[in-house]
PDB file of C-alpha atoms in Angstrom:
ATOM      1  CA  UNK X   1      -3.412 -49.913 -33.232  1.00  0.00           C
ATOM      2  CA  UNK X   2      -5.384 -51.937 -30.685  1.00  0.00           C
ATOM      3  CA  UNK X   3      -7.811 -49.060 -30.199  1.00  0.00           C
ATOM      4  CA  UNK X   4      -8.435 -49.030 -33.952  1.00  0.00           C
ATOM      5  CA  UNK X   5      -9.171 -52.757 -33.875  1.00  0.00           C
ATOM      6  CA  UNK X   6     -11.745 -52.501 -31.065  1.00  0.00           C
ATOM      7  CA  UNK X   7     -13.271 -49.163 -32.071  1.00  0.00           C
ATOM      8  CA  UNK X   8     -11.975 -47.213 -29.070  1.00  0.00           C
ATOM      9  CA  UNK X   9     -11.139 -43.518 -29.245  1.00  0.00           C
ATOM     10  CA  UNK X  10      -7.653 -42.277 -28.331  1.00  0.00           C
ATOM     11  CA  UNK X  11      -7.198 -38.896 -26.663  1.00  0.00           C
ATOM     12  CA  UNK X  12      -3.832 -37.302 -25.934  1.00  0.00           C
ATOM     13  CA  UNK X  13      -2.768 -35.227 -22.969  1.00  0.00           C
ATOM     14  CA  UNK X  14       0.450 -34.052 -21.365  1.00  0.00           C
ATOM     15  CA  UNK X  15       2.599 -36.561 -19.500  1.00  0.00           C
ATOM     16  CA  UNK X  16       2.228 -36.689 -15.706  1.00  0.00           C
ATOM     17  CA  UNK X  17      -0.381 -37.967 -13.301  1.00  0.00           C
ATOM     18  CA  UNK X  18      -2.121 -34.612 -12.706  1.00  0.00           C
ATOM     19  CA  UNK X  19      -2.597 -33.993 -16.444  1.00  0.00           C
ATOM     20  CA  UNK X  20      -3.545 -37.608 -17.124  1.00  0.00           C
ATOM     21  CA  UNK X  21      -6.003 -37.527 -14.234  1.00  0.00           C
ATOM     22  CA  UNK X  22      -7.639 -34.378 -15.570  1.00  0.00           C
ATOM     23  CA  UNK X  23      -7.896 -35.985 -19.024  1.00  0.00           C
ATOM     24  CA  UNK X  24      -9.538 -39.110 -17.585  1.00  0.00           C
ATOM     25  CA  UNK X  25     -12.216 -36.884 -16.052  1.00  0.00           C
ATOM     26  CA  UNK X  26     -12.539 -34.567 -19.071  1.00  0.00           C
ATOM     27  CA  UNK X  27     -12.942 -37.386 -21.610  1.00  0.00           C
ATOM     28  CA  UNK X  28     -14.815 -39.756 -19.257  1.00  0.00           C
ATOM     29  CA  UNK X  29     -12.148 -42.357 -20.024  1.00  0.00           C
ATOM     30  CA  UNK X  30     -12.389 -45.965 -18.938  1.00  0.00           C
ATOM     31  CA  UNK X  31      -8.607 -46.335 -18.929  1.00  0.00           C
ATOM     32  CA  UNK X  32      -5.438 -44.285 -19.369  1.00  0.00           C
ATOM     33  CA  UNK X  33      -1.853 -45.181 -20.122  1.00  0.00           C
ATOM     34  CA  UNK X  34       1.122 -42.903 -19.686  1.00  0.00           C
ATOM     35  CA  UNK X  35       4.366 -43.322 -21.587  1.00  0.00           C
ATOM     36  CA  UNK X  36       6.217 -43.847 -18.301  1.00  0.00           C
ATOM     37  CA  UNK X  37       4.221 -47.107 -17.913  1.00  0.00           C
ATOM     38  CA  UNK X  38       1.611 -45.752 -15.545  1.00  0.00           C
ATOM     39  CA  UNK X  39      -1.937 -47.011 -15.843  1.00  0.00           C
ATOM     40  CA  UNK X  40      -4.877 -44.882 -14.755  1.00  0.00           C
ATOM     41  CA  UNK X  41      -8.447 -45.845 -14.014  1.00  0.00           C
ATOM     42  CA  UNK X  42     -11.431 -43.673 -13.140  1.00  0.00           C
ATOM     43  CA  UNK X  43     -12.036 -43.512  -9.382  1.00  0.00           C
ATOM     44  CA  UNK X  44     -14.749 -42.092  -7.175  1.00  0.00           C
ATOM     45  CA  UNK X  45     -13.184 -38.659  -6.726  1.00  0.00           C
ATOM     46  CA  UNK X  46      -9.897 -38.860  -8.601  1.00  0.00           C
ATOM     47  CA  UNK X  47      -8.347 -41.421 -10.972  1.00  0.00           C
ATOM     48  CA  UNK X  48      -6.302 -44.254  -9.506  1.00  0.00           C
ATOM     49  CA  UNK X  49      -2.676 -44.697 -10.585  1.00  0.00           C
ATOM     50  CA  UNK X  50      -1.737 -47.865  -8.783  1.00  0.00           C
ATOM     51  CA  UNK X  51      -0.118 -51.146  -9.764  1.00  0.00           C
ATOM     52  CA  UNK X  52      -2.223 -53.040  -7.222  1.00  0.00           C
ATOM     53  CA  UNK X  53      -5.392 -51.555  -8.696  1.00  0.00           C
ATOM     54  CA  UNK X  54      -4.165 -52.433 -12.210  1.00  0.00           C
ATOM     55  CA  UNK X  55      -3.596 -56.013 -11.037  1.00  0.00           C
ATOM     56  CA  UNK X  56      -7.105 -56.135  -9.558  1.00  0.00           C
ATOM     57  CA  UNK X  57      -8.561 -54.874 -12.861  1.00  0.00           C
ATOM     58  CA  UNK X  58      -6.651 -57.613 -14.691  1.00  0.00           C
ATOM     59  CA  UNK X  59      -8.132 -60.228 -12.320  1.00  0.00           C
ATOM     60  CA  UNK X  60     -11.580 -58.758 -13.020  1.00  0.00           C
ATOM     61  CA  UNK X  61     -11.025 -59.082 -16.792  1.00  0.00           C
ATOM     62  CA  UNK X  62      -9.811 -62.657 -16.347  1.00  0.00           C
ATOM     63  CA  UNK X  63     -12.919 -63.492 -14.299  1.00  0.00           C
ATOM     64  CA  UNK X  64     -15.354 -61.888 -16.740  1.00  0.00           C
ATOM     65  CA  UNK X  65     -13.747 -63.488 -19.826  1.00  0.00           C
ATOM     66  CA  UNK X  66     -12.827 -66.845 -18.201  1.00  0.00           C
ATOM     67  CA  UNK X  67      -9.391 -66.497 -19.824  1.00  0.00           C
ATOM     68  CA  UNK X  68      -5.978 -66.913 -18.273  1.00  0.00           C
ATOM     69  CA  UNK X  69      -3.486 -64.077 -18.285  1.00  0.00           C
ATOM     70  CA  UNK X  70      -1.497 -65.920 -20.978  1.00  0.00           C
ATOM     71  CA  UNK X  71      -4.584 -66.263 -23.168  1.00  0.00           C
ATOM     72  CA  UNK X  72      -5.346 -62.545 -22.850  1.00  0.00           C
ATOM     73  CA  UNK X  73      -1.724 -61.593 -23.512  1.00  0.00           C
ATOM     74  CA  UNK X  74      -1.626 -63.770 -26.633  1.00  0.00           C
ATOM     75  CA  UNK X  75      -4.392 -61.591 -28.146  1.00  0.00           C
ATOM     76  CA  UNK X  76      -2.212 -58.481 -27.968  1.00  0.00           C
ATOM     77  CA  UNK X  77       0.261 -58.006 -30.818  1.00  0.00           C
ATOM     78  CA  UNK X  78       3.924 -57.675 -29.806  1.00  0.00           C
ATOM     79  CA  UNK X  79       5.017 -54.107 -29.167  1.00  0.00           C
ATOM     80  CA  UNK X  80       8.488 -52.822 -28.409  1.00  0.00           C
ATOM     81  CA  UNK X  81       9.733 -49.741 -26.617  1.00  0.00           C
ATOM     82  CA  UNK X  82      13.152 -48.203 -26.138  1.00  0.00           C
ATOM     83  CA  UNK X  83      14.003 -45.311 -23.833  1.00  0.00           C
ATOM     84  CA  UNK X  84      17.275 -43.416 -24.039  1.00  0.00           C
ATOM     85  CA  UNK X  85      18.266 -40.759 -21.503  1.00  0.00           C
ATOM     86  CA  UNK X  86      20.882 -38.264 -22.628  1.00  0.00           C
ATOM     87  CA  UNK X  87      22.398 -36.042 -19.903  1.00  0.00           C
ATOM     88  CA  UNK X  88      22.568 -32.353 -20.769  1.00  0.00           C
ATOM     89  CA  UNK X  89      25.749 -32.004 -18.743  1.00  0.00           C
ATOM     90  CA  UNK X  90      26.871 -28.582 -17.586  1.00  0.00           C
ATOM     91  CA  UNK X  91      24.905 -26.290 -19.903  1.00  0.00           C
ATOM     92  CA  UNK X  92      23.190 -22.956 -19.486  1.00  0.00           C
ATOM     93  CA  UNK X  93      19.414 -22.621 -19.785  1.00  0.00           C
ATOM     94  CA  UNK X  94      19.923 -20.954 -23.175  1.00  0.00           C
ATOM     95  CA  UNK X  95      22.122 -23.814 -24.421  1.00  0.00           C
ATOM     96  CA  UNK X  96      19.618 -26.361 -23.124  1.00  0.00           C
ATOM     97  CA  UNK X  97      16.808 -24.653 -25.035  1.00  0.00           C
ATOM     98  CA  UNK X  98      18.934 -24.569 -28.192  1.00  0.00           C
ATOM     99  CA  UNK X  99      19.709 -28.310 -27.872  1.00  0.00           C
ATOM    100  CA  UNK X 100      16.004 -29.082 -27.475  1.00  0.00           C
ATOM    101  CA  UNK X 101      14.954 -26.940 -30.433  1.00  0.00           C
ATOM    102  CA  UNK X 102      17.790 -28.068 -32.713  1.00  0.00           C
ATOM    103  CA  UNK X 103      17.306 -31.797 -32.030  1.00  0.00           C
ATOM    104  CA  UNK X 104      13.552 -31.515 -32.523  1.00  0.00           C
ATOM    105  CA  UNK X 105      14.152 -29.602 -35.765  1.00  0.00           C
ATOM    106  CA  UNK X 106      16.474 -32.314 -37.101  1.00  0.00           C
ATOM    107  CA  UNK X 107      13.958 -34.990 -36.142  1.00  0.00           C
ATOM    108  CA  UNK X 108      11.194 -32.990 -37.813  1.00  0.00           C
ATOM    109  CA  UNK X 109      13.231 -32.874 -41.038  1.00  0.00           C
ATOM    110  CA  UNK X 110      13.885 -36.601 -40.995  1.00  0.00           C
ATOM    111  CA  UNK X 111      10.587 -37.949 -39.730  1.00  0.00           C
ATOM    112  CA  UNK X 112       7.989 -35.529 -41.122  1.00  0.00           C
ATOM    113  CA  UNK X 113       9.625 -34.487 -44.370  1.00  0.00           C
ATOM    114  CA  UNK X 114      11.551 -37.707 -44.936  1.00  0.00           C
ATOM    115  CA  UNK X 115       9.199 -40.407 -43.680  1.00  0.00           C
ATOM    116  CA  UNK X 116       5.723 -38.854 -43.757  1.00  0.00           C
ATOM    117  CA  UNK X 117       5.244 -38.686 -39.995  1.00  0.00           C
ATOM    118  CA  UNK X 118       2.860 -36.386 -38.209  1.00  0.00           C
ATOM    119  CA  UNK X 119       4.074 -34.559 -35.148  1.00  0.00           C
ATOM    120  CA  UNK X 120       2.510 -33.476 -31.898  1.00  0.00           C
ATOM    121  CA  UNK X 121       4.180 -30.882 -29.678  1.00  0.00           C
ATOM    122  CA  UNK X 122       1.820 -31.182 -26.705  1.00  0.00           C
ATOM    123  CA  UNK X 123       4.571 -32.559 -24.473  1.00  0.00           C
ATOM    124  CA  UNK X 124       7.935 -32.574 -26.169  1.00  0.00           C
ATOM    125  CA  UNK X 125       7.903 -33.523 -29.822  1.00  0.00           C
ATOM    126  CA  UNK X 126       6.284 -36.824 -30.814  1.00  0.00           C
ATOM    127  CA  UNK X 127       6.578 -38.129 -34.370  1.00  0.00           C
ATOM    128  CA  UNK X 128       4.042 -40.753 -35.447  1.00  0.00           C
ATOM    129  CA  UNK X 129       4.941 -42.578 -38.626  1.00  0.00           C
ATOM    130  CA  UNK X 130       2.251 -43.857 -41.015  1.00  0.00           C
ATOM    131  CA  UNK X 131       2.893 -47.498 -40.007  1.00  0.00           C
ATOM    132  CA  UNK X 132       2.267 -46.960 -36.253  1.00  0.00           C
ATOM    133  CA  UNK X 133       5.877 -46.512 -35.126  1.00  0.00           C
ATOM    134  CA  UNK X 134       6.615 -43.368 -33.147  1.00  0.00           C
ATOM    135  CA  UNK X 135       9.504 -41.510 -31.583  1.00  0.00           C
ATOM    136  CA  UNK X 136       9.466 -38.731 -29.010  1.00  0.00           C
ATOM    137  CA  UNK X 137      12.111 -36.240 -27.923  1.00  0.00           C
ATOM    138  CA  UNK X 138      11.472 -34.254 -24.751  1.00  0.00           C
ATOM    139  CA  UNK X 139      13.377 -32.738 -21.895  1.00  0.00           C
ATOM    140  CA  UNK X 140      12.832 -34.478 -18.576  1.00  0.00           C
ATOM    141  CA  UNK X 141      10.620 -32.602 -16.177  1.00  0.00           C
ATOM    142  CA  UNK X 142      12.572 -33.919 -13.174  1.00  0.00           C
ATOM    143  CA  UNK X 143      16.196 -34.411 -14.248  1.00  0.00           C
ATOM    144  CA  UNK X 144      18.779 -32.613 -16.440  1.00  0.00           C
ATOM    145  CA  UNK X 145      18.189 -35.062 -19.294  1.00  0.00           C
ATOM    146  CA  UNK X 146      16.851 -35.170 -22.801  1.00  0.00           C
ATOM    147  CA  UNK X 147      14.610 -38.206 -23.123  1.00  0.00           C
ATOM    148  CA  UNK X 148      14.158 -40.175 -26.330  1.00  0.00           C
ATOM    149  CA  UNK X 149      11.392 -42.748 -26.609  1.00  0.00           C
ATOM    150  CA  UNK X 150      10.525 -45.005 -29.511  1.00  0.00           C
ATOM    151  CA  UNK X 151       7.860 -47.645 -29.825  1.00  0.00           C
ATOM    152  CA  UNK X 152       6.519 -49.899 -32.540  1.00  0.00           C
ATOM    153  CA  UNK X 153       5.566 -53.401 -33.629  1.00  0.00           C
ATOM    154  CA  UNK X 154       9.056 -54.491 -34.761  1.00  0.00           C
ATOM    155  CA  UNK X 155      12.018 -54.786 -32.358  1.00  0.00           C
ATOM    156  CA  UNK X 156      14.848 -53.913 -34.741  1.00  0.00           C
ATOM    157  CA  UNK X 157      13.072 -51.022 -36.432  1.00  0.00           C
ATOM    158  CA  UNK X 158      11.981 -49.559 -33.077  1.00  0.00           C
ATOM    159  CA  UNK X 159      15.553 -49.732 -31.788  1.00  0.00           C
ATOM    160  CA  UNK X 160      16.841 -48.101 -34.989  1.00  0.00           C
ATOM    161  CA  UNK X 161      14.240 -45.333 -34.637  1.00  0.00           C
ATOM    162  CA  UNK X 162      15.327 -44.636 -31.039  1.00  0.00           C
ATOM    163  CA  UNK X 163      18.981 -44.559 -32.074  1.00  0.00           C
ATOM    164  CA  UNK X 164      18.197 -42.231 -34.970  1.00  0.00           C
ATOM    165  CA  UNK X 165      16.418 -39.797 -32.632  1.00  0.00           C
ATOM    166  CA  UNK X 166      19.325 -40.060 -30.172  1.00  0.00           C
ATOM    167  CA  UNK X 167      21.738 -39.059 -32.960  1.00  0.00           C
ATOM    168  CA  UNK X 168      19.776 -35.831 -33.488  1.00  0.00           C
ATOM    169  CA  UNK X 169      20.125 -34.937 -29.810  1.00  0.00           C
ATOM    170  CA  UNK X 170      23.849 -35.760 -29.850  1.00  0.00           C
ATOM    171  CA  UNK X 171      24.347 -33.704 -33.024  1.00  0.00           C
ATOM    172  CA  UNK X 172      22.446 -30.759 -31.528  1.00  0.00           C
ATOM    173  CA  UNK X 173      24.683 -30.951 -28.445  1.00  0.00           C
ATOM    174  CA  UNK X 174      27.816 -30.919 -30.612  1.00  0.00           C
ATOM    175  CA  UNK X 175      26.558 -27.928 -32.590  1.00  0.00           C
ATOM    176  CA  UNK X 176      25.540 -26.034 -29.457  1.00  0.00           C
ATOM    177  CA  UNK X 177      28.560 -26.804 -27.333  1.00  0.00           C
ATOM    178  CA  UNK X 178      31.126 -26.904 -30.140  1.00  0.00           C
ATOM    179  CA  UNK X 179      32.397 -30.315 -29.035  1.00  0.00           C
TER     180      UNK X 179
END
């Protein structure tokens, strides 16, 4: 939404610093943001993913614009995010795959067919609704969890979207495990 307002181009890549770093170089990006709240900036040899560097960039912006942090923050519309981690429990690799596919299929039915969302399967399954809300279902790359993310400009609707996506994962688990 902000990118649309300022005429910036958005490019998508897989989650994770190596993939984000490659995308920064490939697209000659001035900035990158990862869903896990990591900020990336072009560096001399490799992009920087560092909170201290992000803070220094913010100080640079404040200096150039002569605005306080509060003044800059007030220009950004409110945005909400909810993350839900659902443990797979003791499941086989085959059951895990079935849970992933079944929950993403239920979400696809509800969000794409029911609400007009588009979906991107680059890294999990992300559903972007026409009014800028989105939800993502993906297995964790580091833990035995199914991750559900939702984000949007309204707190209650974003929370409801996350809970709806969580229900699809829970239902897929029940179907797969017979519980």
